[in-house]
mmCIF file with all atom_site columns, C-alpha atoms in Angstrom:
data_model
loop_
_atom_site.group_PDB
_atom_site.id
_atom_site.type_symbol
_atom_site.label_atom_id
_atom_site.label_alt_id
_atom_site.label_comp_id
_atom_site.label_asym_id
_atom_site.label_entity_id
_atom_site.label_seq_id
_atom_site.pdbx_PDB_ins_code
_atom_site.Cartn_x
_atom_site.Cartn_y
_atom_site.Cartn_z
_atom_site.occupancy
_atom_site.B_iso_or_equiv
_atom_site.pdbx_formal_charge
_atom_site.auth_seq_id
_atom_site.auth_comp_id
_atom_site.auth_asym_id
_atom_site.auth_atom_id
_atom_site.pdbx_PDB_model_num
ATOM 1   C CA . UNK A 1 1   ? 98.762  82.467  149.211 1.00 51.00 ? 25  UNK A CA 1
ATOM 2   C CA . UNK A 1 2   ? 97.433  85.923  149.609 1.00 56.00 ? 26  UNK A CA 1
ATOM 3   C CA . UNK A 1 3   ? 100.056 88.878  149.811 1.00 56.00 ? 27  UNK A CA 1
ATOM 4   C CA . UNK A 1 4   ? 98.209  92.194  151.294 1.00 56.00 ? 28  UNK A CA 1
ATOM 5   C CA . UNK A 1 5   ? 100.343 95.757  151.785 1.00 55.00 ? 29  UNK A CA 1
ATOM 6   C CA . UNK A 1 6   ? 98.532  99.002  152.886 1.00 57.00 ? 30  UNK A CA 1
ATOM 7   C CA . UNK A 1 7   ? 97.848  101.763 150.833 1.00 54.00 ? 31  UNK A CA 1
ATOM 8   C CA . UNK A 1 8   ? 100.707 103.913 151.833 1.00 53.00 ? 32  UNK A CA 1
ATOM 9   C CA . UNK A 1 9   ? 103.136 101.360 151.053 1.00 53.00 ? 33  UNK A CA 1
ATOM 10  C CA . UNK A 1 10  ? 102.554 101.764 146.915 1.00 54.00 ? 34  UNK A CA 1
ATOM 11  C CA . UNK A 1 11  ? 103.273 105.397 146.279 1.00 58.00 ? 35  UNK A CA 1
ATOM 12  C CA . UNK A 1 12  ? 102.924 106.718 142.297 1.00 59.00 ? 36  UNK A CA 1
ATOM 13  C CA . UNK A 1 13  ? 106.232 107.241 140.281 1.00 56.00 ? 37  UNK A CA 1
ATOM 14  C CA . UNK A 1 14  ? 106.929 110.645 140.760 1.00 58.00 ? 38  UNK A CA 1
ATOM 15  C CA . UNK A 1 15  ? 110.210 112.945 139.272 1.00 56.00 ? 39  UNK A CA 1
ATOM 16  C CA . UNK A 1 16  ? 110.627 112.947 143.338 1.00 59.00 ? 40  UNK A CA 1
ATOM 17  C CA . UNK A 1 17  ? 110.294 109.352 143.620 1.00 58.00 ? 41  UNK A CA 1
ATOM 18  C CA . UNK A 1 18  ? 112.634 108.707 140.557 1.00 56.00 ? 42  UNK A CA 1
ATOM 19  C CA . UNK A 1 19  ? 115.448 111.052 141.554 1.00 59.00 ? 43  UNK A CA 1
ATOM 20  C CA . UNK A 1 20  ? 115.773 109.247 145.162 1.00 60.00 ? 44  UNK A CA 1
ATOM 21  C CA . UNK A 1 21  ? 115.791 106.062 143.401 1.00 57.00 ? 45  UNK A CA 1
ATOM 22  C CA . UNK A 1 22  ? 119.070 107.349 140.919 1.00 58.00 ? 46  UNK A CA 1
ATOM 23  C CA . UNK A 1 23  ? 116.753 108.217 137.597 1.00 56.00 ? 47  UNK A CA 1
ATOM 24  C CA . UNK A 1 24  ? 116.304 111.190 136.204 1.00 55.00 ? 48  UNK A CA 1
ATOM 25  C CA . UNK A 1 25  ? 113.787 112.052 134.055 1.00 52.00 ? 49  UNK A CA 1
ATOM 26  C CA . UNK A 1 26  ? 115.856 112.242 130.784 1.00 52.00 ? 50  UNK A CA 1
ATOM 27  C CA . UNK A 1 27  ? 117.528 108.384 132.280 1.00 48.00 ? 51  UNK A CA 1
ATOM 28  C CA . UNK A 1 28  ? 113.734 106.631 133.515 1.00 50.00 ? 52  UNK A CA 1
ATOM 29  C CA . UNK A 1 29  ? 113.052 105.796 129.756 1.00 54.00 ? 53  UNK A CA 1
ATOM 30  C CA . UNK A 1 30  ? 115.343 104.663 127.335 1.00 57.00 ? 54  UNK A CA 1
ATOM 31  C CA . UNK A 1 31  ? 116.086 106.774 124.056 1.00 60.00 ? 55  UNK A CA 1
ATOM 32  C CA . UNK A 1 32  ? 114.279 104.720 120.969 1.00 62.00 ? 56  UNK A CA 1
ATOM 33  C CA . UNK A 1 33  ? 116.535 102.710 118.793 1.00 65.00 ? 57  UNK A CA 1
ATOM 34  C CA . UNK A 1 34  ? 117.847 104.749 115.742 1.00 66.00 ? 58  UNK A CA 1
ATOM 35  C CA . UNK A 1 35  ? 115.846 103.157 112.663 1.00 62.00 ? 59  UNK A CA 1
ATOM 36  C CA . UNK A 1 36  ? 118.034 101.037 110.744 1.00 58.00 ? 60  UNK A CA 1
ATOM 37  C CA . UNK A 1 37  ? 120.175 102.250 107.806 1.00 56.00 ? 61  UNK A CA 1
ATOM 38  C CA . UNK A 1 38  ? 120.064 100.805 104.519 1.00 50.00 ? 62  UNK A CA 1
ATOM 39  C CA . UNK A 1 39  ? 122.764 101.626 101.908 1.00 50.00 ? 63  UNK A CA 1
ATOM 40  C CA . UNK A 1 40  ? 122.088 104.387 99.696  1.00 47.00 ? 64  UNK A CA 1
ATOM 41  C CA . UNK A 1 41  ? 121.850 102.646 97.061  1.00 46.00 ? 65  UNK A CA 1
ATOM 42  C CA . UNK A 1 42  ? 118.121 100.770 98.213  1.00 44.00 ? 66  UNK A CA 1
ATOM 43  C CA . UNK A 1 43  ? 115.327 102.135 98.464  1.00 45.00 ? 67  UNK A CA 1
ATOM 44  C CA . UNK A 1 44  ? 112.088 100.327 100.015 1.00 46.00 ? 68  UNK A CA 1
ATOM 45  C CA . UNK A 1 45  ? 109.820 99.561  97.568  1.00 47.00 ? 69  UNK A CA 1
ATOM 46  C CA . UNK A 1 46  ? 105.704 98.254  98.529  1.00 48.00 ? 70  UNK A CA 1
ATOM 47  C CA . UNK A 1 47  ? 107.023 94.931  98.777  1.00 48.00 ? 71  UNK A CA 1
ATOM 48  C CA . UNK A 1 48  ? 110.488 94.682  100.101 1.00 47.00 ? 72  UNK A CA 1
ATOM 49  C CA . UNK A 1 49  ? 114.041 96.480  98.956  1.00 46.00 ? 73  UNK A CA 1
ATOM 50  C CA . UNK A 1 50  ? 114.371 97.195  94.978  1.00 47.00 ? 74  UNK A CA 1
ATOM 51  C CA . UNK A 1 51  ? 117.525 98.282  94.003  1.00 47.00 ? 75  UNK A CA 1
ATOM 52  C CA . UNK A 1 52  ? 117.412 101.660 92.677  1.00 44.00 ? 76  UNK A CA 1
ATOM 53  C CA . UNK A 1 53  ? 119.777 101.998 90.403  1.00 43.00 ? 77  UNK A CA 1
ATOM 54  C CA . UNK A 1 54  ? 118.493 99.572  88.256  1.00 45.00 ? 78  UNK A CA 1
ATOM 55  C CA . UNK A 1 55  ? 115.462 101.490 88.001  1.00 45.00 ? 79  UNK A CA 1
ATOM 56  C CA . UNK A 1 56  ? 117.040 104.672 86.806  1.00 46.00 ? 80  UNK A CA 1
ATOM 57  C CA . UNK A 1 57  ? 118.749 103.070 83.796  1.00 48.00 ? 81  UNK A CA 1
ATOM 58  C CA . UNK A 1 58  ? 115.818 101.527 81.448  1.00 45.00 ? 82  UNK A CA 1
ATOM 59  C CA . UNK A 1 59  ? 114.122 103.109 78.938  1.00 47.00 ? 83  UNK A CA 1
ATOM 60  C CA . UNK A 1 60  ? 110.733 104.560 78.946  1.00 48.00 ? 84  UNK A CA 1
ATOM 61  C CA . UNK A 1 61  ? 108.394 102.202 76.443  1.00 45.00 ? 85  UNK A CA 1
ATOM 62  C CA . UNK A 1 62  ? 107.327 104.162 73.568  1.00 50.00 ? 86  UNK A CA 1
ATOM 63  C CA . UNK A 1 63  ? 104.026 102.821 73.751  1.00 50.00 ? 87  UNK A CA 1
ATOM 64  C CA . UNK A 1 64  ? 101.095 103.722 70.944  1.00 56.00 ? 88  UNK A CA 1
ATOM 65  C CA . UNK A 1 65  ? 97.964  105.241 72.657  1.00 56.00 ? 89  UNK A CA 1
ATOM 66  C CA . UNK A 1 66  ? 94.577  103.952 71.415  1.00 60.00 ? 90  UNK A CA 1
ATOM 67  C CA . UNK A 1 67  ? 91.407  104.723 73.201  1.00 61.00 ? 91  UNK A CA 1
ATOM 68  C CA . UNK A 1 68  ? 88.942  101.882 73.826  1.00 62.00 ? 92  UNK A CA 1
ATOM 69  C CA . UNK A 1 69  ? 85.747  102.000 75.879  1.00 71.00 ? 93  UNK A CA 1
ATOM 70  C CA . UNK A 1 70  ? 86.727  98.415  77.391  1.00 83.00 ? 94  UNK A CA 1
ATOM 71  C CA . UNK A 1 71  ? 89.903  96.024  77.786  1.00 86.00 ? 95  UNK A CA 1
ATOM 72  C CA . UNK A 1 72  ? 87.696  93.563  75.815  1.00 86.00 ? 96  UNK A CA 1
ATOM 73  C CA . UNK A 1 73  ? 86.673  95.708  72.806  1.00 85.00 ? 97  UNK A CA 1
ATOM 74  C CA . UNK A 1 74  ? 90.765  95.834  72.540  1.00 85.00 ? 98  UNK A CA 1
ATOM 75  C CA . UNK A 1 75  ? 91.326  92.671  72.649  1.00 88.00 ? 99  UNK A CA 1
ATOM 76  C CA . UNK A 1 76  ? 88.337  91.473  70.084  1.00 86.00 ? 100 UNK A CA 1
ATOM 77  C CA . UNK A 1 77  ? 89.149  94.432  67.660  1.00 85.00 ? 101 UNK A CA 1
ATOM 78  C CA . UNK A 1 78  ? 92.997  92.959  67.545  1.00 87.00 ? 102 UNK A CA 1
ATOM 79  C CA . UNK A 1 79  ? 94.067  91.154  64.272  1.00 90.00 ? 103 UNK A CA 1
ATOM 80  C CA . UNK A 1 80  ? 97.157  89.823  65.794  1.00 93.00 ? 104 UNK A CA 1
ATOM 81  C CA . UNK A 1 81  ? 97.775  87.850  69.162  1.00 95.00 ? 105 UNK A CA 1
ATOM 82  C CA . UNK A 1 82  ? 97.727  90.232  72.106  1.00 95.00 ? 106 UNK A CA 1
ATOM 83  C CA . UNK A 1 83  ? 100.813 89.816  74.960  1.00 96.00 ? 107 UNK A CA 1
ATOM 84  C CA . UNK A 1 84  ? 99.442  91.743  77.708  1.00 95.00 ? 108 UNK A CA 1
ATOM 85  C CA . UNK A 1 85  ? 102.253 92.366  80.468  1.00 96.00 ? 109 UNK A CA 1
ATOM 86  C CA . UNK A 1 86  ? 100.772 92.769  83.811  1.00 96.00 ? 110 UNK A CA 1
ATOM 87  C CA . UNK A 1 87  ? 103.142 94.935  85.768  1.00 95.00 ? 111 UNK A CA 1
ATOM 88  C CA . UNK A 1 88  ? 103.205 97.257  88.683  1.00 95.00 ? 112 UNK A CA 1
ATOM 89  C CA . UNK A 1 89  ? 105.742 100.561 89.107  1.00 93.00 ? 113 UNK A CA 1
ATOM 90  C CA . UNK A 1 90  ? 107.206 99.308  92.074  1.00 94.00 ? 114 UNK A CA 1
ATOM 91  C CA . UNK A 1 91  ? 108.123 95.908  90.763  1.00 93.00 ? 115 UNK A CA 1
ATOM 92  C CA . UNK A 1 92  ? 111.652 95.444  89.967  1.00 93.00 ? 116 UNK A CA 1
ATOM 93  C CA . UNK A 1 93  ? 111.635 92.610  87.363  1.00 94.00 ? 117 UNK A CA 1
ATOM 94  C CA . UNK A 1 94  ? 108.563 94.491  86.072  1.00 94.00 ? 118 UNK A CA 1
ATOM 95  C CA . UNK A 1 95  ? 111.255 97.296  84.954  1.00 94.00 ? 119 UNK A CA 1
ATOM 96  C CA . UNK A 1 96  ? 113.770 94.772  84.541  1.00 93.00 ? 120 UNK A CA 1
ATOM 97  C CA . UNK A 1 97  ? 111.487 93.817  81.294  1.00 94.00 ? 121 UNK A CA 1
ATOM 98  C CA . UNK A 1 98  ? 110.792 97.129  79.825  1.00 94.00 ? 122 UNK A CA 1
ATOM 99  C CA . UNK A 1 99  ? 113.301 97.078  77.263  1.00 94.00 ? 123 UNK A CA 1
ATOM 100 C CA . UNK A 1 100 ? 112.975 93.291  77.052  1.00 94.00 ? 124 UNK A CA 1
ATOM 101 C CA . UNK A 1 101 ? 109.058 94.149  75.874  1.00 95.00 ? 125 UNK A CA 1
ATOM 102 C CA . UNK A 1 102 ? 110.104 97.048  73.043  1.00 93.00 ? 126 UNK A CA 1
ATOM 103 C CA . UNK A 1 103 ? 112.910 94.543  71.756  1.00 94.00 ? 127 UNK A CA 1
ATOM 104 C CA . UNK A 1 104 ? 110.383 91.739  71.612  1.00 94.00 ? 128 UNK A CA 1
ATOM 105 C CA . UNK A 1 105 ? 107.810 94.115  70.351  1.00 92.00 ? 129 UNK A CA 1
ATOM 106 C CA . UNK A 1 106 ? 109.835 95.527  67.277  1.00 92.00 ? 130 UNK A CA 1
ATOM 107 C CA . UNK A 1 107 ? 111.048 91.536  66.125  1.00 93.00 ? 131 UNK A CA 1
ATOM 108 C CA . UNK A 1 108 ? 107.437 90.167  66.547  1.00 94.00 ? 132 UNK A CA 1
ATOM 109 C CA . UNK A 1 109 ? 105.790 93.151  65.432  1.00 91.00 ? 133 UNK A CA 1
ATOM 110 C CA . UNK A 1 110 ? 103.870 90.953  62.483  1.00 91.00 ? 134 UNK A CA 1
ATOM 111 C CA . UNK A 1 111 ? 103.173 88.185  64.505  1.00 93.00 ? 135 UNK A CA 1
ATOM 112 C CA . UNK A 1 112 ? 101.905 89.734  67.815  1.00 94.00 ? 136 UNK A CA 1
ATOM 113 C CA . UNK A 1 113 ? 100.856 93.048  69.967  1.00 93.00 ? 137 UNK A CA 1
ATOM 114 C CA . UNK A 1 114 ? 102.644 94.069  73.059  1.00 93.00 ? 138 UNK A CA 1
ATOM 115 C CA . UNK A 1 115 ? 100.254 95.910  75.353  1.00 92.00 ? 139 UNK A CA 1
ATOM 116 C CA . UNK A 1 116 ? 101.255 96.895  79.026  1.00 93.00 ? 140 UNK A CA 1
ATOM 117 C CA . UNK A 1 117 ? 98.588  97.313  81.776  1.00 94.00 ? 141 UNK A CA 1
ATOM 118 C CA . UNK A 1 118 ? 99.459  98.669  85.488  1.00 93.00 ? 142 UNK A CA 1
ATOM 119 C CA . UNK A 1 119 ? 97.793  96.318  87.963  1.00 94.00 ? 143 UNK A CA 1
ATOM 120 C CA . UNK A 1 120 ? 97.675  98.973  90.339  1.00 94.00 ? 144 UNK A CA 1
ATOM 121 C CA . UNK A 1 121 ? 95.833  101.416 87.965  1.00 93.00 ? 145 UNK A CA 1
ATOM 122 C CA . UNK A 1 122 ? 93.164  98.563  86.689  1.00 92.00 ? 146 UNK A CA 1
ATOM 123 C CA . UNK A 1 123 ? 92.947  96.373  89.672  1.00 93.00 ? 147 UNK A CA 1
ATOM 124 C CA . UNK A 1 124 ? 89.684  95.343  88.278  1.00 92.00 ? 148 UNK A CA 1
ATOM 125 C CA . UNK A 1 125 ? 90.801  93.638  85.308  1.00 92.00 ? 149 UNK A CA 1
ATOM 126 C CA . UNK A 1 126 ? 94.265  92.034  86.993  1.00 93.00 ? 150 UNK A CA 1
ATOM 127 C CA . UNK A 1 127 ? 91.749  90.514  89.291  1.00 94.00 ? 151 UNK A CA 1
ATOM 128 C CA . UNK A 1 128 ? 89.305  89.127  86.099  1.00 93.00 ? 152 UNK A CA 1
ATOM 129 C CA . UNK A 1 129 ? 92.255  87.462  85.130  1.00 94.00 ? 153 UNK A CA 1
ATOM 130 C CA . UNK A 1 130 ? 93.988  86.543  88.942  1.00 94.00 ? 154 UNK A CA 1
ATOM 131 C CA . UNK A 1 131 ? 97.040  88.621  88.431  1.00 94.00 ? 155 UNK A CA 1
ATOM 132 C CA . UNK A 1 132 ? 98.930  87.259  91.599  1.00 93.00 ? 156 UNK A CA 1
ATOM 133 C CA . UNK A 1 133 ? 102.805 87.418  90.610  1.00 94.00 ? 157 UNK A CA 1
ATOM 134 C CA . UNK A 1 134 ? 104.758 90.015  88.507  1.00 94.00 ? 158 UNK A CA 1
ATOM 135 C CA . UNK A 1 135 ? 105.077 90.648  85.913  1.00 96.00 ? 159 UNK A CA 1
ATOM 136 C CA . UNK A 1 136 ? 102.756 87.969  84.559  1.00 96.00 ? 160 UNK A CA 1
ATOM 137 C CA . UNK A 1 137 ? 102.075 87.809  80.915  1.00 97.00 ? 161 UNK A CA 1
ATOM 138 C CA . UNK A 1 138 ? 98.855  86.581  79.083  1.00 96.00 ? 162 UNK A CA 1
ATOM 139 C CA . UNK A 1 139 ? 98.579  85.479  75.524  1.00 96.00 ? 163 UNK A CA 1
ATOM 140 C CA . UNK A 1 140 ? 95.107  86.261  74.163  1.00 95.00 ? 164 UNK A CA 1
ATOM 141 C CA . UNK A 1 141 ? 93.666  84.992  70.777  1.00 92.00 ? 165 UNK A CA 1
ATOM 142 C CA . UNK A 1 142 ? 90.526  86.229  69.382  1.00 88.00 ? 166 UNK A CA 1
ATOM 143 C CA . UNK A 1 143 ? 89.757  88.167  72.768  1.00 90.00 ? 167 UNK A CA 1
ATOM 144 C CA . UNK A 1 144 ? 90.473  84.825  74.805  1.00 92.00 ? 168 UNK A CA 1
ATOM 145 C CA . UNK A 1 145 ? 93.356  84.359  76.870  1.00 94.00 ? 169 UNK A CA 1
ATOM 146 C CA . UNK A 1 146 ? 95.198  81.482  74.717  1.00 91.00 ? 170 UNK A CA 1
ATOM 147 C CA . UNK A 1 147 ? 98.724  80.831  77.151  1.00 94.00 ? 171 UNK A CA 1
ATOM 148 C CA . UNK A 1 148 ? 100.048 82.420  80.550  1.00 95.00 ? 172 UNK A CA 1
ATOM 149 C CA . UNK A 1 149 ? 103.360 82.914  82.318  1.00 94.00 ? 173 UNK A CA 1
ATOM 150 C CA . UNK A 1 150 ? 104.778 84.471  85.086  1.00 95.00 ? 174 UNK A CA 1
ATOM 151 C CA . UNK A 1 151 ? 108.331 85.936  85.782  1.00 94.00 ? 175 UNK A CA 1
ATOM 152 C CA . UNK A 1 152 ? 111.001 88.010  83.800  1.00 94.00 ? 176 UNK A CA 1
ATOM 153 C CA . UNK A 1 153 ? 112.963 86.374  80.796  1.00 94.00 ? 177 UNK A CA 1
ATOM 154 C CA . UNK A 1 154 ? 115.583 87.974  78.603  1.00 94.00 ? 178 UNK A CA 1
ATOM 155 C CA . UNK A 1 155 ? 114.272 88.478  74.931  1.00 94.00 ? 179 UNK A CA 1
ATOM 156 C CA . UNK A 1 156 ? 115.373 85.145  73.570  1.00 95.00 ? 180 UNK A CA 1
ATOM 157 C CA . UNK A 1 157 ? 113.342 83.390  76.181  1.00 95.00 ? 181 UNK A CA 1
ATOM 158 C CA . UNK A 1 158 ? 110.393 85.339  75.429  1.00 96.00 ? 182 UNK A CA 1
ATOM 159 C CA . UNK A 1 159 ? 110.226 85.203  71.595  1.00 95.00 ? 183 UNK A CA 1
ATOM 160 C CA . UNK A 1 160 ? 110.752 81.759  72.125  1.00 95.00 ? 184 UNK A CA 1
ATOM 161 C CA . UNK A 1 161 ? 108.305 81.009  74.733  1.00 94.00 ? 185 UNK A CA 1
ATOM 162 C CA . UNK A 1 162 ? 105.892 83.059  72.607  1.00 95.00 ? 186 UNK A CA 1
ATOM 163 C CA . UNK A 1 163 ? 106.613 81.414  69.176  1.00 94.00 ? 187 UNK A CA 1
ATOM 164 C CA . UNK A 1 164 ? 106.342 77.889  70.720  1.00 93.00 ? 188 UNK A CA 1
ATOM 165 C CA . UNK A 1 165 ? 102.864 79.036  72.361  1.00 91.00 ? 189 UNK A CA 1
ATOM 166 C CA . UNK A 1 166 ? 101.780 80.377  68.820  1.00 89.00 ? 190 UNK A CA 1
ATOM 167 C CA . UNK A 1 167 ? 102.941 77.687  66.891  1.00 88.00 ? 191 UNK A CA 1
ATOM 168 C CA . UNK A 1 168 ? 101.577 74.714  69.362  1.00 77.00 ? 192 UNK A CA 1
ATOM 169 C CA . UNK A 1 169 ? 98.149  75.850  69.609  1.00 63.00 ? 193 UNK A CA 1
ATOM 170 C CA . UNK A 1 170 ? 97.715  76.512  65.946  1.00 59.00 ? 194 UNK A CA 1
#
């Protein structure tokens, strides 16, 4: 079935045409939603809501700057084991672990190296090693990666998790 109307009958939407019909031009469209408030407290992070004032109490790491021409040289020139924490700034266990890392890193201090590296800053090498969660953590021996895990731990876990790694594969 075939429905057919002249020309005349479909006349454009006009403020003439609106205010006989009861519109206005302020009432034809709606006002957008207001955007959703989140407490003060959140902020939105690159991958969801991180709670901000967990942020603003850690530590910064006291980290020891050495210049290398390559990730690998580091890693090869190391006399120790090398825990590398792959982390990004927006991650929220990622800061979660920062004092975890210096705790770990002064009561291992003879057995292994703590080294941070910002997946964001050296995409190339979190890709070499498929960095896909955070923080993930990589054990290498003699430039090789020798164990991997993923997730935050309190400092007990870690030491342990590293010591049983060390002491398994020896």
């Amino acid at each position: 079935m075939e429905l057919s109307a002249p020309a005349a009958a479909f006349r454009p939407l006009t403020s003439g045409n609106l205010s006989r019909l009861g519109y206005s031009s302020s009432t034809y469209l709606p006002a957008p939603p207001p955007p959703p408030q989140f407490p003060s407290r959140f902020h939105c992070g690159k991958h969801g809501f991180v709670p901000s004032l967990r942020l603003r109490n850690f530590p910064r790491v006291e980290a020891k700057k050495q210049t290398f021409s390559s990730f690998d040289e580091l890693l090869a020139n190391s006399d120790k084991p090398v825990l590398v924490d792959f982390y990004a700034t927006w991650c929220g266990p990622c800061q979660f672990m920062v004092p975890v890392l210096d705790q770990v890193s002064a009561i291992l201090n003879d057995k292994i190296q703590v080294m941070k590296i910002d997946t964001e800053k050296y995409p190339s090498i979190a890709n070499t090693y498929k960095i896909e969660a955070l923080p993930t953590f990589i054990i290498f021996k003699d430039g090789e990666p020798y164990d991997r895990f993923e997730g935050a731990l309190t400092a007990d876990q870690l030491i342990q998790r590293i010591e049983l790694a060390l002491k398994e594969k020896s």
